[in-house]
Short mmCIF file of C-alpha atoms in Angstrom, two decimals:
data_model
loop_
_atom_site.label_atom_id
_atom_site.label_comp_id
_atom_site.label_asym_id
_atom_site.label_seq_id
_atom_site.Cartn_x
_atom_site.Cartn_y
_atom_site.Cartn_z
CA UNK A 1 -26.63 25.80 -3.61
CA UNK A 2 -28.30 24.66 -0.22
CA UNK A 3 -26.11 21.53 -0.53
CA UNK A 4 -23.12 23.21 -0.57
CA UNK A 5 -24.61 25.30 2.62
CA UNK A 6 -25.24 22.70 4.31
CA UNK A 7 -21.84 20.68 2.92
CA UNK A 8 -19.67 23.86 4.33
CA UNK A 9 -21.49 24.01 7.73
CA UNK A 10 -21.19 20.24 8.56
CA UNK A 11 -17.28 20.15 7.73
CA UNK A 12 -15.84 22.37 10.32
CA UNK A 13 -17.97 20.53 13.20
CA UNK A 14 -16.19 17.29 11.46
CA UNK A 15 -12.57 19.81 12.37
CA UNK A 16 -14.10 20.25 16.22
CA UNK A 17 -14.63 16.76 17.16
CA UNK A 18 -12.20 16.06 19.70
CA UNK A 19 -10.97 12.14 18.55
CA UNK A 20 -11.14 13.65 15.18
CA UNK A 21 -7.90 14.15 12.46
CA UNK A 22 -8.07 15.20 9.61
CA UNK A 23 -7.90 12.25 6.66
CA UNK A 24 -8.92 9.59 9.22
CA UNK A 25 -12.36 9.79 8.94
CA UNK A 26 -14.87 10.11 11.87
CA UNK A 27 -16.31 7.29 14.29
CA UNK A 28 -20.23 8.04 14.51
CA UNK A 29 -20.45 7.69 18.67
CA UNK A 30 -18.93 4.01 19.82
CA UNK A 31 -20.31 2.51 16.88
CA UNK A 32 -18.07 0.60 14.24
CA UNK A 33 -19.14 3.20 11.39
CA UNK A 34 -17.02 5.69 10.18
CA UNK A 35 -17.68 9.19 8.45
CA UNK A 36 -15.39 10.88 5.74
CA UNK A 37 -15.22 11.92 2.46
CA UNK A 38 -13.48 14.64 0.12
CA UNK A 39 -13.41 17.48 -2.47
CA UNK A 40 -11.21 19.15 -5.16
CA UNK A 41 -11.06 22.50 -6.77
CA UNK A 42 -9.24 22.26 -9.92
CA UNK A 43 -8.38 25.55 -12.42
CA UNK A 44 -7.51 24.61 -16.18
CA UNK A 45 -5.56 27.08 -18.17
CA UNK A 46 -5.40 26.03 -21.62
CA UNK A 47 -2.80 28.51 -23.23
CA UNK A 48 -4.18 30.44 -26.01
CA UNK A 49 -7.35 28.49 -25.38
CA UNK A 50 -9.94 28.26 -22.17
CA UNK A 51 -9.62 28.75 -18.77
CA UNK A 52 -12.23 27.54 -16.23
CA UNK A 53 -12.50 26.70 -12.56
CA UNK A 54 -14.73 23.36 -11.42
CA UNK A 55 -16.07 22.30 -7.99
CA UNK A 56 -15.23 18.95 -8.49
CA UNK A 57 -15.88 15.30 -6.74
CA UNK A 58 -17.68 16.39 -3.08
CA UNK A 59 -18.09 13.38 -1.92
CA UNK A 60 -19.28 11.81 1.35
CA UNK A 61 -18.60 8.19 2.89
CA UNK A 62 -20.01 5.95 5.59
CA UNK A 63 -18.46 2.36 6.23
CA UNK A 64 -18.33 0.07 8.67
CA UNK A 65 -16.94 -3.24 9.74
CA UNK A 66 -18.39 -5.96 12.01
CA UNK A 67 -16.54 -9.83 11.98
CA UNK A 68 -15.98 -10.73 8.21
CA UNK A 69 -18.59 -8.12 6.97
CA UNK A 70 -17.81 -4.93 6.26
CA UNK A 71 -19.90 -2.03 3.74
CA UNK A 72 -19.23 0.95 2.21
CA UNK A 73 -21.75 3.78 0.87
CA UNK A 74 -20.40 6.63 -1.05
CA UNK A 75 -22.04 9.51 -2.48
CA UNK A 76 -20.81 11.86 -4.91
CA UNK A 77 -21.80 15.19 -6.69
CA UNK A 78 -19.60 15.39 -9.41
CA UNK A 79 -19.01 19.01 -11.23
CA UNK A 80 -20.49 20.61 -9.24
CA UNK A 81 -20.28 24.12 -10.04
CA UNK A 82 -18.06 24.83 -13.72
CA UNK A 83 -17.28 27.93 -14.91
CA UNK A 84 -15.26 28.18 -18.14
CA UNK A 85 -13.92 31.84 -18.68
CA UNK A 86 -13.53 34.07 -21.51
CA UNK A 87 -14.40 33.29 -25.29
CA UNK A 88 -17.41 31.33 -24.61
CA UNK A 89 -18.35 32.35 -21.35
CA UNK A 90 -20.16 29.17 -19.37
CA UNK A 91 -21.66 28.51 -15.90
CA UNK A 92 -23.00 25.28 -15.04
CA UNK A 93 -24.33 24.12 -11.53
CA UNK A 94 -25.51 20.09 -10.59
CA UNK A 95 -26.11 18.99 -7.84
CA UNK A 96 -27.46 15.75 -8.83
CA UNK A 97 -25.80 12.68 -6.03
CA UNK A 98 -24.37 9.65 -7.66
CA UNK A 99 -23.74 6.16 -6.30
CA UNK A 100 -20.12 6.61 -6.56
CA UNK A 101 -19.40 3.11 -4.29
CA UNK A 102 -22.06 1.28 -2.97
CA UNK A 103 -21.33 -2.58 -1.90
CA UNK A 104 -21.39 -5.40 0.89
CA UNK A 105 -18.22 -7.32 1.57
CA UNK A 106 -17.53 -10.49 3.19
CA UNK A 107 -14.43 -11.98 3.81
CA UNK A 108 -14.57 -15.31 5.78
CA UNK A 109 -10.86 -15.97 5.53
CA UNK A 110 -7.41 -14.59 4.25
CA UNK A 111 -7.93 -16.44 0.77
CA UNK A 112 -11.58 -15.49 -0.27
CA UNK A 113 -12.97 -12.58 -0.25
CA UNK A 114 -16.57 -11.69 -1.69
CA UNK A 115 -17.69 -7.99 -2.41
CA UNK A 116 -21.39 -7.64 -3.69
CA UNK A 117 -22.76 -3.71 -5.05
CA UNK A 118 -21.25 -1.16 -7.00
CA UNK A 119 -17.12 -0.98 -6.60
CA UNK A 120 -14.14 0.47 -8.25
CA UNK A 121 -13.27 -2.07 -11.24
CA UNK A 122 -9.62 -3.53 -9.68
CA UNK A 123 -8.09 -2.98 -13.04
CA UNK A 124 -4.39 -1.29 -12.81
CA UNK A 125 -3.68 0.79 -10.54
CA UNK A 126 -4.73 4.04 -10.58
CA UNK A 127 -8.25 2.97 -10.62
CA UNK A 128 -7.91 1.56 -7.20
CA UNK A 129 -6.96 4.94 -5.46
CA UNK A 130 -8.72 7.39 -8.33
CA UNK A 131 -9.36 10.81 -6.17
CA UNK A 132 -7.41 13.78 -6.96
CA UNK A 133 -5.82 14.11 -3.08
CA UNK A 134 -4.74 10.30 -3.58
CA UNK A 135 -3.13 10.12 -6.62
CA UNK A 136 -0.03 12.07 -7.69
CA UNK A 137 -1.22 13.93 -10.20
CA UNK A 138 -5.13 16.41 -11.00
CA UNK A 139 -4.91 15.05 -14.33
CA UNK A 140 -5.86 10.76 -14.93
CA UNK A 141 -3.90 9.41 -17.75
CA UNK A 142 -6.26 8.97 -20.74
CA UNK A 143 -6.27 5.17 -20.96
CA UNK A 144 -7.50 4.90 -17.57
CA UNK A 145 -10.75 6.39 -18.69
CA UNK A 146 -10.56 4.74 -22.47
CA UNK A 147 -10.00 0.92 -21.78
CA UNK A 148 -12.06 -1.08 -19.22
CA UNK A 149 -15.22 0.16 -17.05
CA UNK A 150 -13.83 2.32 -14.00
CA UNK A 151 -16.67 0.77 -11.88
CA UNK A 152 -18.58 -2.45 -11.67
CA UNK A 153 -22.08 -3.13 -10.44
CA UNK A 154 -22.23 -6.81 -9.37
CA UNK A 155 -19.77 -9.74 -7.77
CA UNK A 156 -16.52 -9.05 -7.37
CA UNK A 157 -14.39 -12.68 -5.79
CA UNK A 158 -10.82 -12.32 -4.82
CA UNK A 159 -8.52 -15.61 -4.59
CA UNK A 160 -5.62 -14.77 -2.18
CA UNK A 161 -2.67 -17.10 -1.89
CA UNK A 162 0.13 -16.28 0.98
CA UNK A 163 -1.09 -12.51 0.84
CA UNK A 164 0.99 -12.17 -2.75
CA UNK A 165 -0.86 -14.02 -5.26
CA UNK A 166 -4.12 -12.94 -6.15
CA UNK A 167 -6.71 -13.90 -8.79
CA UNK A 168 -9.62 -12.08 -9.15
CA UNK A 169 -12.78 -12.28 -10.81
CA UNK A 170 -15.56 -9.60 -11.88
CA UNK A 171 -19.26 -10.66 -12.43
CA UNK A 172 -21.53 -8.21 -14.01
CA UNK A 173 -24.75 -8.69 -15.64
CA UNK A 174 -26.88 -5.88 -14.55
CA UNK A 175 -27.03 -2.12 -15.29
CA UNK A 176 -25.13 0.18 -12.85
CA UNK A 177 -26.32 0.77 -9.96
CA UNK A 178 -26.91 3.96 -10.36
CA UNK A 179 -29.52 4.10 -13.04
CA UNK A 180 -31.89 2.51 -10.13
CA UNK A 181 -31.64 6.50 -8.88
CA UNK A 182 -31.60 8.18 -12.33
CA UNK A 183 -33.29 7.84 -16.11
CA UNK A 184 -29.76 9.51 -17.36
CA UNK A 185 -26.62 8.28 -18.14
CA UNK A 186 -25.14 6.26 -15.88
CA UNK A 187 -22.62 7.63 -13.19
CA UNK A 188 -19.14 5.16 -15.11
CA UNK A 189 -17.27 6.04 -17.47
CA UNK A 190 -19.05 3.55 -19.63
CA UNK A 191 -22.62 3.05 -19.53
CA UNK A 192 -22.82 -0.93 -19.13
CA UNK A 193 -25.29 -3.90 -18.64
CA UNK A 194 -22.34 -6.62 -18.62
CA UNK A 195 -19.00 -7.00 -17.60
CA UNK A 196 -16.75 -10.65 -16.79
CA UNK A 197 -13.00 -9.61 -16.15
CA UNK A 198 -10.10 -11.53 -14.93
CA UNK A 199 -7.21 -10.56 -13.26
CA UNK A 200 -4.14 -11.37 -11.56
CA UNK A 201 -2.05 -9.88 -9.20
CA UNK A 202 1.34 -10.48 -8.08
CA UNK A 203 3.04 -8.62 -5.19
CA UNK A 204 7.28 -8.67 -4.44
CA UNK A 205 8.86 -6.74 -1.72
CA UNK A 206 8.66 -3.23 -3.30
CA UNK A 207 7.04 -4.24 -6.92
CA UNK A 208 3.47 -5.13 -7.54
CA UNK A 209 2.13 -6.21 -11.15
CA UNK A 210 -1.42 -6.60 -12.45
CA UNK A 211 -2.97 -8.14 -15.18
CA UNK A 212 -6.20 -7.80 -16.41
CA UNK A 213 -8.70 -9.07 -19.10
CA UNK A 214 -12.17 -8.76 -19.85
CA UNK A 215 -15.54 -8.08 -21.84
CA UNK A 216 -18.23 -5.63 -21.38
CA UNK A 217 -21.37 -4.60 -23.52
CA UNK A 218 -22.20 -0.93 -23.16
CA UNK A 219 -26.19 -1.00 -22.05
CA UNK A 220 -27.37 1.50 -24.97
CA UNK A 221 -26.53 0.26 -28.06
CA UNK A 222 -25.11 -3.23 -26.81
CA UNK A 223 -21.69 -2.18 -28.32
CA UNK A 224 -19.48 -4.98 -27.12
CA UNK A 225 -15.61 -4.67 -25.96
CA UNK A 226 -12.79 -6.40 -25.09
CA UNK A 227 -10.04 -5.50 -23.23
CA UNK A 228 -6.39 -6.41 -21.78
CA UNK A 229 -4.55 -4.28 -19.43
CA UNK A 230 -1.16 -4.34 -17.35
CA UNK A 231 0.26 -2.56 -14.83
CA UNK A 232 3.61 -2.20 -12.74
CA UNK A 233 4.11 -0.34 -9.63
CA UNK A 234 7.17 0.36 -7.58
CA UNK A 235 7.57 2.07 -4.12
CA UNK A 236 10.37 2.63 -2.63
CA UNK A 237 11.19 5.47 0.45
CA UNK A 238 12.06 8.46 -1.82
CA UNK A 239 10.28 6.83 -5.53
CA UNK A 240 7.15 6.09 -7.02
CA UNK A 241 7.29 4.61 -10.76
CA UNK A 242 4.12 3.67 -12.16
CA UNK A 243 3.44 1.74 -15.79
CA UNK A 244 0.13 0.86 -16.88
CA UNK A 245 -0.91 0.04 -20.70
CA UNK A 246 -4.16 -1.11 -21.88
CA UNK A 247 -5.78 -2.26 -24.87
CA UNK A 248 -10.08 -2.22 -25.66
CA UNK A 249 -11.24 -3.48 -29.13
CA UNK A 250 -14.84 -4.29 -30.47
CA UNK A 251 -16.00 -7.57 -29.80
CA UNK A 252 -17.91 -7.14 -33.70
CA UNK A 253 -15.76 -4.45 -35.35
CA UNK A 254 -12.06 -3.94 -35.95
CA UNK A 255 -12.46 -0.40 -33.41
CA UNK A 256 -9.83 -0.46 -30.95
CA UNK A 257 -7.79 1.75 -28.22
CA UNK A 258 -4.79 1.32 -27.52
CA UNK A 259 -2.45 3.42 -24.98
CA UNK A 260 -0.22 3.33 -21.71
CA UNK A 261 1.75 6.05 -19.63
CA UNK A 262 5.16 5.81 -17.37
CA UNK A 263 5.00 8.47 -14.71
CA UNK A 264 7.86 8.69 -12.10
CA UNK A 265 7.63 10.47 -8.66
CA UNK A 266 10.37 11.53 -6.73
CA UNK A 267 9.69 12.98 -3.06
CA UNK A 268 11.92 15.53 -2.65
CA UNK A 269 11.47 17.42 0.74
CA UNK A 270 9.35 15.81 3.29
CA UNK A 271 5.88 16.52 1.74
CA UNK A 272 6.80 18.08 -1.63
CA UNK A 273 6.77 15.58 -4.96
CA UNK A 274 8.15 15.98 -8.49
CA UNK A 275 6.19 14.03 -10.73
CA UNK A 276 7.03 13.01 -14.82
CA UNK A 277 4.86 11.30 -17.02
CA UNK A 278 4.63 10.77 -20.60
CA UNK A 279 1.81 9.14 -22.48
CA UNK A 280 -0.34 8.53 -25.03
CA UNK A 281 -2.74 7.02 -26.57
CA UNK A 282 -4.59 6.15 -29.78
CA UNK A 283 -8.36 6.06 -29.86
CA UNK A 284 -10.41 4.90 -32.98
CA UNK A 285 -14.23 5.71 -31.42
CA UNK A 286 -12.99 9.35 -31.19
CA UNK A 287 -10.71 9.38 -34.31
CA UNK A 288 -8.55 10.94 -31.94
CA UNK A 289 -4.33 10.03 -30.89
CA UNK A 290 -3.20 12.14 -28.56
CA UNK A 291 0.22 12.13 -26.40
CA UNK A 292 1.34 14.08 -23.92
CA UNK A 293 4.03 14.66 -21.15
CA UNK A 294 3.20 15.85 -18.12
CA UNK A 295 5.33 18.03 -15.25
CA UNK A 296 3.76 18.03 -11.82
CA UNK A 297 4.81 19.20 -8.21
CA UNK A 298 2.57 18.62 -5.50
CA UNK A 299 2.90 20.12 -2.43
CA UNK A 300 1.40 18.47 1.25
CA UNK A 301 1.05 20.92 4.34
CA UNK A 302 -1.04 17.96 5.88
CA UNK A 303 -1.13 14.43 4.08
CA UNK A 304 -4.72 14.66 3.36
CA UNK A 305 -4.27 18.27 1.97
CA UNK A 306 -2.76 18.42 -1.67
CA UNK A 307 -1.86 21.42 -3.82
CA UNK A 308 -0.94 20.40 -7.10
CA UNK A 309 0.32 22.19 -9.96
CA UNK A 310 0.96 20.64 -14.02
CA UNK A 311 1.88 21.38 -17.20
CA UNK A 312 1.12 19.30 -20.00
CA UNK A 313 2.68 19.40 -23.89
CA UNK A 314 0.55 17.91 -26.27
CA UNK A 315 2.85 17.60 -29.29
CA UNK A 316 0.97 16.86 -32.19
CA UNK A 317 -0.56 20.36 -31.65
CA UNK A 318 1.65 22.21 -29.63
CA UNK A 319 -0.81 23.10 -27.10
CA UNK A 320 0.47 23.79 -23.30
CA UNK A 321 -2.29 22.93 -20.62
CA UNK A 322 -1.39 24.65 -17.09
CA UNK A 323 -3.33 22.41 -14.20
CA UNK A 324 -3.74 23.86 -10.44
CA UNK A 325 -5.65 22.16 -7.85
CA UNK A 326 -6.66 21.77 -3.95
CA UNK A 327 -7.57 18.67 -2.44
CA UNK A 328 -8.70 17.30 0.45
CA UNK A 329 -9.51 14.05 2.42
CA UNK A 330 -11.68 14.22 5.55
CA UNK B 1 34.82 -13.78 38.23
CA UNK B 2 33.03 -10.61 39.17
CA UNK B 3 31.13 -10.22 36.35
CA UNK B 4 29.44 -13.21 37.33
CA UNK B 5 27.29 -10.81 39.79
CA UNK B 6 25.92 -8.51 37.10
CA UNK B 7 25.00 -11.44 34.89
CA UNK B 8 21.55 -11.72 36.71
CA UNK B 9 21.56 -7.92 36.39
CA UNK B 10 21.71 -7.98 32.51
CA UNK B 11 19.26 -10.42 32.02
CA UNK B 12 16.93 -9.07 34.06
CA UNK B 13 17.45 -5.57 31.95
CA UNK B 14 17.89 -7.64 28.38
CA UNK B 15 14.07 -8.91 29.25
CA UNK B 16 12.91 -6.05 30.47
CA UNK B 17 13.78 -4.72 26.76
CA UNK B 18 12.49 -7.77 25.30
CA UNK B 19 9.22 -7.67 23.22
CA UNK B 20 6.82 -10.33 22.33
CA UNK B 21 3.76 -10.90 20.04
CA UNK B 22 1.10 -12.58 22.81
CA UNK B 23 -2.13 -13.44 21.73
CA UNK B 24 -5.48 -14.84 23.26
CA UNK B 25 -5.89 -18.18 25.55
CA UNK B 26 -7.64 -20.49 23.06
CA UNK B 27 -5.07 -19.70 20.42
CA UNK B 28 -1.98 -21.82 21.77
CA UNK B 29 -0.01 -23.42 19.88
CA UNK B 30 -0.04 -20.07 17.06
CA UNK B 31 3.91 -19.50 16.12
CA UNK B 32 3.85 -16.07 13.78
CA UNK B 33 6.40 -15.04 11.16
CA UNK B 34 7.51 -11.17 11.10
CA UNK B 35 6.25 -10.90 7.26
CA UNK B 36 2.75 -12.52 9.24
CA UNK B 37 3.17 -9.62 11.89
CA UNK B 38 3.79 -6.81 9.55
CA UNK B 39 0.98 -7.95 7.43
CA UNK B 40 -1.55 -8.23 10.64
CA UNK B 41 -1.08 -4.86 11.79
CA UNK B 42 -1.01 -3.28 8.27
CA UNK B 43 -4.70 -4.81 8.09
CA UNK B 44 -3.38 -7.52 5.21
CA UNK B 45 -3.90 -10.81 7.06
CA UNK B 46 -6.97 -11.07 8.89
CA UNK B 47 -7.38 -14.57 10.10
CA UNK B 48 -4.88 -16.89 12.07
CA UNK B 49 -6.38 -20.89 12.88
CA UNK B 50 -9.63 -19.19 11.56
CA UNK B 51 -10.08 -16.78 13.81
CA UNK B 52 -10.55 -13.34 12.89
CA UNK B 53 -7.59 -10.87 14.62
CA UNK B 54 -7.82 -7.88 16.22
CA UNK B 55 -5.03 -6.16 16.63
CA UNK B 56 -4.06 -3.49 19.59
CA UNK B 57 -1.35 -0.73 19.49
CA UNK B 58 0.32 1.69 22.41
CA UNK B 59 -0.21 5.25 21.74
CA UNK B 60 2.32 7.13 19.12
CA UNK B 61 4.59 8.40 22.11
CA UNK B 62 4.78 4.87 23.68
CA UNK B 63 8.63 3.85 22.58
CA UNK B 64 7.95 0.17 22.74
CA UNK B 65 5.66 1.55 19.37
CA UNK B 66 8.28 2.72 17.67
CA UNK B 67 10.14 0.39 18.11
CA UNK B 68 8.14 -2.30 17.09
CA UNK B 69 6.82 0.16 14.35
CA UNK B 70 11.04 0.13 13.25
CA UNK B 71 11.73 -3.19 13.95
CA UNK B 72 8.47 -5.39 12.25
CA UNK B 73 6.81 -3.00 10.10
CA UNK B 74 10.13 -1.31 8.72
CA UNK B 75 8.25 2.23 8.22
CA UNK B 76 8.55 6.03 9.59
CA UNK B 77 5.93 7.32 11.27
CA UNK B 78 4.98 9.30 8.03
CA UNK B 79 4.82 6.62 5.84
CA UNK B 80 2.82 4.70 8.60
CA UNK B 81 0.03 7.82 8.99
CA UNK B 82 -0.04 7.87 4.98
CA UNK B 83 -0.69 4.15 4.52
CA UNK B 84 -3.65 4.36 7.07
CA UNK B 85 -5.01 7.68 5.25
CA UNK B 86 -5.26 5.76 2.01
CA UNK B 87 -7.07 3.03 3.69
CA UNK B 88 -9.32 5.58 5.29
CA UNK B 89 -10.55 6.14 1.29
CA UNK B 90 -10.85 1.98 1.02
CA UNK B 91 -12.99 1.75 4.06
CA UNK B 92 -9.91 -0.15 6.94
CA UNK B 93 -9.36 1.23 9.95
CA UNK B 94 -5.36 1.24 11.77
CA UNK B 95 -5.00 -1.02 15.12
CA UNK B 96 -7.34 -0.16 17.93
CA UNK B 97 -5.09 1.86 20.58
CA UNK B 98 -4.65 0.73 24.02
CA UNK B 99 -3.67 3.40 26.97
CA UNK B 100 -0.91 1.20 28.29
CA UNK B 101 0.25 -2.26 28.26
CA UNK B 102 -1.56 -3.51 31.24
CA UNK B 103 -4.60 -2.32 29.48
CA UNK B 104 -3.27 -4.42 26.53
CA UNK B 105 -2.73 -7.20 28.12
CA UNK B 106 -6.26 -7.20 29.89
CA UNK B 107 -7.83 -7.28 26.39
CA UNK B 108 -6.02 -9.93 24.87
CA UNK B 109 -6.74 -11.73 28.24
CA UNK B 110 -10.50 -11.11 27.47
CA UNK B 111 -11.34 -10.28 23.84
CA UNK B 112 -10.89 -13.69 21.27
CA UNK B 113 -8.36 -13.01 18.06
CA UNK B 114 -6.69 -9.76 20.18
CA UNK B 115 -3.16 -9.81 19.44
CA UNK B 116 -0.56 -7.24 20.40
CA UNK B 117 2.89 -6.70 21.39
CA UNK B 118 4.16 -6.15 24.92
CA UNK B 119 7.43 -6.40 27.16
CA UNK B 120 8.40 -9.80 27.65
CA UNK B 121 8.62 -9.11 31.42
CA UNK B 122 4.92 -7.86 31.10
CA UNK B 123 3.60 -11.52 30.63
CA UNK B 124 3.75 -12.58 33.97
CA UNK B 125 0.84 -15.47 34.97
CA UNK B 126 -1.25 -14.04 32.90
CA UNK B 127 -3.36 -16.83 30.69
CA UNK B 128 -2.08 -15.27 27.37
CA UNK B 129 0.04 -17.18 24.51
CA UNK B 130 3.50 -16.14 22.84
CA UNK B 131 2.74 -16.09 19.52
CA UNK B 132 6.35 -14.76 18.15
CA UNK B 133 9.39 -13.91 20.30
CA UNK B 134 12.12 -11.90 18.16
#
């Protein structure tokens, strides 16, 4: 609880800095660092099910950028208060920090560029802008979670050719970085000791496609994967479509998951979005295929401030999942 | 053959509204496309004859900014404040901003890789380099 104190007192005197704006993050005196981070609130309504409200993702962020080097360090406590309502009545508190993003980069020219610690996986791309006031939507589509490692700890090298080609490649053979700060599970979606992916990215005028493919070994039980994924993304003034589908199966059993989503998002007043998206996906580990389609409106007073509200239809059940949640970059 | 008088007139006030892309001294023979400029002051291209770039803007209000802003980078303001706030999260920073363009101009004279964009008519003698003239 003193973290939060202490987490609600420093943010307003982030407000009250005079060169300060909100979502731009704060220079520390005249040196190149910067200060931000951000937080979301998110209430679940599950009808004829469970309702609860979670403190989720405060995070904080300090990067800097001198020549061709630049860092990032970001901390994150992730859920951390949850309180599910009703039926079952539950109340859980951590306030355990996690490496969220912790690495060294160095980029010596437009083609080559080196990053070396713990960094988002490039893989589609949701996973390259994954916090709730970024992405369209509170809810992540299930096969971003299900398919490929959302971070890696190691060597990441991109190959850059006239801005729009470029290959990249993913070295991991060490655990993630942060089981160095605790015995537990590690802070990823997987738990991992390896990863090698390959990808490839092509960009056009308002379209952008990704391809990816890799291995990983989870650091446990030395369950090994393999996985392919694509992705399509289109911007234009007033629309947003995105595609992604992605495939994971074991490297010595016939286990597999496979799954993609379409969502579209329309702006439709200056800071208000409609958002569709249907998906679905088919999971073997958890004996589990589930599909859903989503309605979303999000609503931005400031950029870095999001209000969102979904609804999501899970047909195979019939179940109706109501989504509300505030946002915000700082 | 009156018109022949005002012809000074309107060139005079044709560079006056004439930008440029200037760059730093050592840098000379540089000669920038507009998909090159867009892509240096988006923080996408970083390096031009292996030098790193740095480059400058006016302040919002300044309308020799939004034009250039309209003209090179093809975005609203919005879309311009939303693309840097999503960079915020990957760890860029927008252009450093300059108060004026004399104060540009005085940092591209001195700073190595500073590139900006000023009047034409600006230039002067000063030891700085065209690097694109639309």
């Amino acid at each position: 609880m003193r973290r939060i104190i202490i987490f609600i007192t420093l943010f307003p005197l982030l407000l009250l800095s005079a060169e300060y704006r909100l979502g731009e993050g704060l220079q520390i005196a005249e040196s190149p660092l910067y200060l931000g981070g951000y937080f979301s609130l998110d209430y679940s309504d599950e009808l004829n099910g469970s309702r609860s409200l979670t403190f989720n993702d405060i995070a904080l962020m300090l990067y800097g950028q001198e020549g061709a080097w630049s860092f990032m360090g970001e901390a994150e406590m992730n859920d951390v208060y949850y309180n599910q309502f009703e039926r079952n009545e539950d109340t859980n508190s951590s306030f355990e920090v996690h490496a969220e993003r912790v690495y060294v980069r160095y980029q010596p020219s437009d083609t080559w560029r080196n990053t070396l610690g713990k960094f988002n996986s490039p893989v589609g791309f949701w996973n390259l802008m994954p916090i709730n006031v970024l992405r369209a939507t509170t809810s992540s589509p299930l096969i971003t979670k299900q398919v490929f490692p959302r971070f890696t700890t190691g060597l990441g090298i991109d190959f850059t050719v006239q801005e729009a080609h470029r290959l990249t490649l993913l070295l991991q053979a060490t655990p993630d970085l942060d089981t160095l700060f605790h015995d537990t599970r590690a802070y990823n979606n997987f738990d991992i000791d390896q990863h090698f992916a390959l990808g490839y990215r092509e960009r056009f005028e308002q379209l952008t496609l990704r391809f990816n493919a890799g291995y990983f070994r989870e650091r446990l039980d030395q369950t090994a994967w393999y996985y392919g994924y694509m992705a399509l993304k289109y911007n234009s003034s007033l629309w947003e479509i995105l595609a992604e589908a992605g495939y994971r199966k074991g490297a010595d059993s016939s286990q597999r998951v496979l799954g993609g989503y379409l969502q579209v998002a329309r702006t439709v007043f200056d800071n208000h979005q409609l958002i569709v998206r249907a998906e679905g996906a088919d999971d073997d580990t958890l004996n589990k295929n589930d599909n859903l389609l989503l309605f979303g409106y999000t609503y931005r007073p400031l950029y870095p401030v999001a209000l969102k509200s979904e609804v999501q239809w899970h047909p195979q059940n019939n179940a109706t999942e109501l989504i509300f949640s505030v946002s915000v970059l700082f | 053959m009156r018109w022949l008088f005002l012809l000074p007139l309107f060139l005079i006030t044709l560079q006056a509204q004439q930008w440029v892309i200037i760059g730093h001294g050592p840098l000379q023979d540089v000669r920038l496309n507009a998909k090159e400029i867009k892509a240096i002051f988006l923080g996408k291209k970083h390096y031009v004859q292996k030098r790193r770039l740095s480059p400058l803007n006016l302040p919002p209000e300044h309308p020799l900014r939004t034009k250039f802003e309209a003209k090179v980078l093809k975005m609203s303001r919005t879309k311009i404040h939303q693309y840097w706030i999503k960079q915020h999260y990957l760890g860029k920073r927008p252009p450093k901003v300059m108060a004026s363009i004399e104060a540009l101009i005085r940092y591209v004279e001195a700073v190595d890789g500073a590139v900006a964009y000023v009047p034409l008519s600006s230039i002067g003698k000063h030891p700085i380099y065209i690097w694109y003239l639309p």
